[in-house]
Tab-separated table of C-alpha atoms in Angstrom:
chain	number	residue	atom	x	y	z
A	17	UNK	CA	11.316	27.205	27.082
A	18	UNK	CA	7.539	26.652	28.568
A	19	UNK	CA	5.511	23.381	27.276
A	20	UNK	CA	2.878	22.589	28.455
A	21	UNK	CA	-0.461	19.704	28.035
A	22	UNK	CA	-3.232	20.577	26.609
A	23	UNK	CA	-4.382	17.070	24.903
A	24	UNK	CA	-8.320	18.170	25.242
A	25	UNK	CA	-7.976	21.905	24.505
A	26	UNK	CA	-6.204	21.188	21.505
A	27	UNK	CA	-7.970	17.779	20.209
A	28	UNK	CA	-11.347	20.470	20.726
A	29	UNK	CA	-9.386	23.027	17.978
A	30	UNK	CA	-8.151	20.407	15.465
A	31	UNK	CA	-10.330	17.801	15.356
A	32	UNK	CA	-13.366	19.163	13.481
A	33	UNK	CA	-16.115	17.094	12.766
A	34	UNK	CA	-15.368	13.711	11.631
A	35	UNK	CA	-15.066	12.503	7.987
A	36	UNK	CA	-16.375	10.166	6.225
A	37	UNK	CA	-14.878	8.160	3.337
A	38	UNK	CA	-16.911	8.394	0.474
A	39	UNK	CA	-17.574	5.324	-1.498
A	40	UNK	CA	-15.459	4.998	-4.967
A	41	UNK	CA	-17.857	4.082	-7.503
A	42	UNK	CA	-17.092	0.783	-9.492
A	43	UNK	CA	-15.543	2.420	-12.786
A	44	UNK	CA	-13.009	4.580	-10.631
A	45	UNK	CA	-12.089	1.128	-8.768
A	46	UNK	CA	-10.392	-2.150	-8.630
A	47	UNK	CA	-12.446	-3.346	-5.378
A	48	UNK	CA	-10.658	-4.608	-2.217
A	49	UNK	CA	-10.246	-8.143	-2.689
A	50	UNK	CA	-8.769	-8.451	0.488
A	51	UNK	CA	-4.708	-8.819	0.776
A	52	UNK	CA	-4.206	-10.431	-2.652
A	53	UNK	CA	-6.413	-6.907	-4.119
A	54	UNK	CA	-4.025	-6.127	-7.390
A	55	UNK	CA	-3.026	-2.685	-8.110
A	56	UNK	CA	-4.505	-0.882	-10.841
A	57	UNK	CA	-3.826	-2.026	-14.256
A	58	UNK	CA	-3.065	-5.694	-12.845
A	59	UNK	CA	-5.617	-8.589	-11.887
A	60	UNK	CA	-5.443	-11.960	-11.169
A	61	UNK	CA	-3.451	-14.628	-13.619
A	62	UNK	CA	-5.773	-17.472	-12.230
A	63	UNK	CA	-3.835	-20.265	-13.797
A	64	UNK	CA	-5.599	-22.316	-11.089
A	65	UNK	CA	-8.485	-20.758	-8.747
A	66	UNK	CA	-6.274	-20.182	-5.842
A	67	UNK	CA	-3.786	-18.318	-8.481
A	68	UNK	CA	-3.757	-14.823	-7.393
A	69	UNK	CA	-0.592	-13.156	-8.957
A	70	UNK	CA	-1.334	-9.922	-10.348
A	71	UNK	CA	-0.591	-10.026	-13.884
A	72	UNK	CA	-1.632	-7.926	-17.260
A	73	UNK	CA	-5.261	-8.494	-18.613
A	74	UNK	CA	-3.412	-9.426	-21.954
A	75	UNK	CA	-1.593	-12.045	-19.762
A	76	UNK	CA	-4.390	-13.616	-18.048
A	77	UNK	CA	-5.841	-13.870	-21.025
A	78	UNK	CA	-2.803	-16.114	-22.609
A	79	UNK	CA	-3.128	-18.441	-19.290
A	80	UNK	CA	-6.869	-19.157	-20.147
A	81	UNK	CA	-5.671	-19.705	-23.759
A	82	UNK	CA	-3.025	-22.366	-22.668
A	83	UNK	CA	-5.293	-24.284	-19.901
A	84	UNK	CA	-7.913	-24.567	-22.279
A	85	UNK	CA	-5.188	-26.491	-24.784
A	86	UNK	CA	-3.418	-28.330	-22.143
A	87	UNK	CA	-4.517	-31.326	-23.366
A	88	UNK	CA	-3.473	-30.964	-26.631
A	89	UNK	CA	-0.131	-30.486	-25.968
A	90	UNK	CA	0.919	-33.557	-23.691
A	91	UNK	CA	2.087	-36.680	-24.970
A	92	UNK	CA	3.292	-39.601	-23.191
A	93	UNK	CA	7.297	-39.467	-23.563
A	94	UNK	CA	9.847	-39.287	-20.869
A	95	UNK	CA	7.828	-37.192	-18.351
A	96	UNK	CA	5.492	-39.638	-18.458
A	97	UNK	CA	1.868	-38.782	-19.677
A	98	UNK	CA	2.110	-34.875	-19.556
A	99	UNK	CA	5.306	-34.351	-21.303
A	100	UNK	CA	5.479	-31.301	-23.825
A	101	UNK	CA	4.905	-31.916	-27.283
A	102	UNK	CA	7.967	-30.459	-29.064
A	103	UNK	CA	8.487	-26.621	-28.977
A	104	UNK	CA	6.611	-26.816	-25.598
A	105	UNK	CA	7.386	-26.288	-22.053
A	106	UNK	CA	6.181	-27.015	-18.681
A	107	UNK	CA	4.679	-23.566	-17.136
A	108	UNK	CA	5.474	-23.795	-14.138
A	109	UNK	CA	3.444	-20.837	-12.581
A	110	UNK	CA	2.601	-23.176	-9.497
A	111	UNK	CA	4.546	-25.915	-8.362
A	112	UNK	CA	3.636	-28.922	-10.246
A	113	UNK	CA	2.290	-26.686	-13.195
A	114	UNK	CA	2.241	-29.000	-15.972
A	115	UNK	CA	0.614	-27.069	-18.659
A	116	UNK	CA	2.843	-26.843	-21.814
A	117	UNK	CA	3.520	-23.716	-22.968
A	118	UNK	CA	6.022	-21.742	-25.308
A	119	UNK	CA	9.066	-20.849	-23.903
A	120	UNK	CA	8.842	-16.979	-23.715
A	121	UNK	CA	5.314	-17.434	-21.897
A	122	UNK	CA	7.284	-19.710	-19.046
A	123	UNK	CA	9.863	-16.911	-18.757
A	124	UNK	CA	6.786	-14.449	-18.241
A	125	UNK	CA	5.007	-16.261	-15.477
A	126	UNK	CA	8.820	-16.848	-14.021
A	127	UNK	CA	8.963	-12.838	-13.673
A	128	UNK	CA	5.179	-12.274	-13.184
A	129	UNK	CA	5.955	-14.629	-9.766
A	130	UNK	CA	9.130	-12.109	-9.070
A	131	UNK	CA	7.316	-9.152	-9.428
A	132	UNK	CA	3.774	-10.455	-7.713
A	133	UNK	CA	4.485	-8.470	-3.856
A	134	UNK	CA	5.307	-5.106	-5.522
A	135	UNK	CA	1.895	-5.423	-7.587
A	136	UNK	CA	-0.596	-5.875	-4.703
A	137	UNK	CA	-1.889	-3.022	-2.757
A	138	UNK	CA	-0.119	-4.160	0.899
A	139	UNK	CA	-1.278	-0.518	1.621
A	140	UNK	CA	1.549	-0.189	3.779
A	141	UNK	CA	1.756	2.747	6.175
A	142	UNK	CA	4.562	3.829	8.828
A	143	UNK	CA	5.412	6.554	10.785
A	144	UNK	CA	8.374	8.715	11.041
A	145	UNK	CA	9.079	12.056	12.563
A	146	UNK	CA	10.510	15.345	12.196
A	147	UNK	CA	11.044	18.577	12.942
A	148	UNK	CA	10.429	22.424	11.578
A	149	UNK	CA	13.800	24.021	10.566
A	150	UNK	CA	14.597	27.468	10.555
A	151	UNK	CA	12.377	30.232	8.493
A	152	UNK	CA	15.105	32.260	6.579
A	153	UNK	CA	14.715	35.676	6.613
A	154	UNK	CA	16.597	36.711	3.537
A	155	UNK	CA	18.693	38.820	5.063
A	156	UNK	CA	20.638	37.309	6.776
A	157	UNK	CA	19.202	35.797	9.721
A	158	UNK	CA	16.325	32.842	10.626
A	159	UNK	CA	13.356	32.755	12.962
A	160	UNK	CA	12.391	29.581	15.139
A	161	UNK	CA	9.681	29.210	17.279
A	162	UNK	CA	9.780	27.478	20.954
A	163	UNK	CA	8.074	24.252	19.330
A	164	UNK	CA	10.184	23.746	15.907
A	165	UNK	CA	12.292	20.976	18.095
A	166	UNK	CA	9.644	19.099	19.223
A	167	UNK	CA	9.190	15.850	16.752
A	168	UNK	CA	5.958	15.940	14.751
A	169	UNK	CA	4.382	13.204	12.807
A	170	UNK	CA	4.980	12.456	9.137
A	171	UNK	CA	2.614	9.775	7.646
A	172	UNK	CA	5.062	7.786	4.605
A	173	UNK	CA	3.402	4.619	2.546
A	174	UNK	CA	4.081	2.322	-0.071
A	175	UNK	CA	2.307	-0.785	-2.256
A	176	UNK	CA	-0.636	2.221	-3.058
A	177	UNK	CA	-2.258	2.558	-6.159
A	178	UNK	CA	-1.000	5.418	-7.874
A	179	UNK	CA	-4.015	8.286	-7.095
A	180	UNK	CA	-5.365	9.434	-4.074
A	181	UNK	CA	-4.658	8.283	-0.479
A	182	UNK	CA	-6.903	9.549	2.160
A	183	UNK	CA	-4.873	9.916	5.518
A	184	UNK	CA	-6.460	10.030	9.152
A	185	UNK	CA	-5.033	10.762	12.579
A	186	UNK	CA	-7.301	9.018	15.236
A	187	UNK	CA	-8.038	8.755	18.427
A	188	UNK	CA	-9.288	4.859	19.779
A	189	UNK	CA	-12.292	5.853	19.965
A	190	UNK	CA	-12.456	6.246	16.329
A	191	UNK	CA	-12.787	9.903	16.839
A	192	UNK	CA	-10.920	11.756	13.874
A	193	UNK	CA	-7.847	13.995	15.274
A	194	UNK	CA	-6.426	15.088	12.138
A	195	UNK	CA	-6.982	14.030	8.421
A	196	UNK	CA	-5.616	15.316	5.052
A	197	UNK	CA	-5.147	13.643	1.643
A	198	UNK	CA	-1.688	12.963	-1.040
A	199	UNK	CA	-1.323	11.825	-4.178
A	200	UNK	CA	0.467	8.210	-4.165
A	201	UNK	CA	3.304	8.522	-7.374
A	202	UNK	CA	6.386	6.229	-8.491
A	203	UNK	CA	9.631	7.216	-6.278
A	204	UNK	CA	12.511	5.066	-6.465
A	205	UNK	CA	13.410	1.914	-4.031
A	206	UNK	CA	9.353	1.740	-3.019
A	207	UNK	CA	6.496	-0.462	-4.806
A	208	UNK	CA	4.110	1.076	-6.062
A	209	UNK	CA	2.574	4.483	-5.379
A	210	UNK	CA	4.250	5.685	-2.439
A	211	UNK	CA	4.370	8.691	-0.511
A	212	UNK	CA	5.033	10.878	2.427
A	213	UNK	CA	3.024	13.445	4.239
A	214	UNK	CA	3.858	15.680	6.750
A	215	UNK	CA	1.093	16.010	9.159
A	216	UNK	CA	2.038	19.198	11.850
A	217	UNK	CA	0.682	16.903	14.450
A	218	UNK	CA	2.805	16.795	17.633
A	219	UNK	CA	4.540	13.451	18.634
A	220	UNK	CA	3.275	13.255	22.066
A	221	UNK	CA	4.862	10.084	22.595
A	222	UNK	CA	6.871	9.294	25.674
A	223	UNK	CA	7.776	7.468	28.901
A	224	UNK	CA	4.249	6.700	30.993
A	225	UNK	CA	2.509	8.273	27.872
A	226	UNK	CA	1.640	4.370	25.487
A	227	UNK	CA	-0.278	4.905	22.241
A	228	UNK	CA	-3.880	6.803	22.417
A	229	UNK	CA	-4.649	6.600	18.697
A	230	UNK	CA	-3.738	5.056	15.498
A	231	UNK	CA	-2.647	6.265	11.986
A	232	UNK	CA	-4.329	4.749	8.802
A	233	UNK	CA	-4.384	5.341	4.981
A	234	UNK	CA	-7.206	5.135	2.193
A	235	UNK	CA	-6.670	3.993	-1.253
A	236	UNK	CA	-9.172	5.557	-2.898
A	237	UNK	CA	-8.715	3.701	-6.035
A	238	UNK	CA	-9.383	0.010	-4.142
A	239	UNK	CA	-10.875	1.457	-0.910
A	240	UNK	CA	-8.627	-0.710	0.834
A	241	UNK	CA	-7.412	0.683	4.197
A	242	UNK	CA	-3.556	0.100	5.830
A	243	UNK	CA	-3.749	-1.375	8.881
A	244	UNK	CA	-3.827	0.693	12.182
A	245	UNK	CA	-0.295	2.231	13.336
A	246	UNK	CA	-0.463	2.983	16.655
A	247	UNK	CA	0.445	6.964	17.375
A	248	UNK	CA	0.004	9.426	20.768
A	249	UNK	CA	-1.621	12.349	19.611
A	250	UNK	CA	-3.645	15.082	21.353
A	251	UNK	CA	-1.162	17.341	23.215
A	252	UNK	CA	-0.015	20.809	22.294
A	253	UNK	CA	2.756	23.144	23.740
A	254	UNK	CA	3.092	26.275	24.628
């Protein structure tokens, strides 16, 4: 089986011109609030500044409720000053959360805290690889090529919002190899939208060969960006 290089005649063929990310207007977006940015449908519970578990709207909502009666519900008892008036309960979103709240609404911000890593978009990209199997024929008998064992690159994610991901192959540069796009849905055992994308791109990876490029996904709904997974892309075989 011939294989040979041809990293510049084949980054010429599929590299195109490069793309740009469009900007997400504000109604179609959460915003990228940095690494704390909550996924769709969530924002911050704020039951102090710094608080940045993603929660319901409904449930922020109840947190402003019960820090603007904190007051009214302390007494001075065997907690000292900020002990719970009866029926009451320390929140305990934070430690040293002293605001007195009902019982259920303590169990909430107890699994609100649980659940607050699977609700952020981490953006979280990695890189596996794979190869093309076998095209049956239907009668009988399959067809391979001389390249269907060499490894290719599959792009796989989780912590997205659920929508569209934007996914780009690129040199260091910044010059855009390869790009193509997938729709981030629920699968079981990831966070949020997930996905994985085969890309066709050859795994030129190898001894004396390091990393030329980097993979990275777009959440469209944030416009938050994964951080950069290094990749060695650009050869072809014959």
């Amino acid at each position: 089986m011939k294989r040979t290089l041809l990293g510049l005649a084949a980054a010429a063929t599929l590299a195109g011109p490069a793309v740009t990310v469009p900007a997400v207007s504000a109604s179609a977006a959460t915003g990228d609030f940095g690494p704390d940015t909550c996924r769709q449908g969530y924002v911050w519970r704020e039951a102090r500044p710094s608080d940045h578990v993603c929660v319901t709207s409904g449930t922020r909502t109840q947190t402003r409720d019960d820090n603007a009666a904190a007051a009214s519900r302390w007494t001075s008892g065997a907690f000292g000053a900020h002990t719970c008036v009866q029926g009451y309960v320390w929140r305990e979103a934070f430690a040293g959360d002293d605001v007195c709240v009902l019982p259920a609404v303590r169990s909430q911000a107890r699994a609100d805290n649980a659940a607050a890593a699977d609700r952020r978009v981490s953006a979280r990209l990695w890189i596996t690889k794979y190869t093309v199997p076998p095209t049956d024929n239907g009668d009988g008998t399959s067809t391979t090529t001389s390249v269907d064992d060499i490894p290719r690159l599959k792009l796989s994610g989780d912590h997205f919002n659920f929508g569209q991901v934007k996914l780009y192959l690129r040199y260091n540069t910044g010059r855009t190899y390869w790009s193509g796009a997938v729709t981030a849905s629920a699968h079981g055992g990831f966070a949020g939208g997930s996905f994985g994308k085969k890309s066709g791109v050859f795994d030129c990876s190898g001894a004396a060969r390091p990393a030329n490029g980097y993979a990275q996904a777009y959440d469209v709904v944030s416009g938050r960006w994964s951080a950069k997974v290094p990749v060695r892309i650009g050869c072809a075989v014959l």
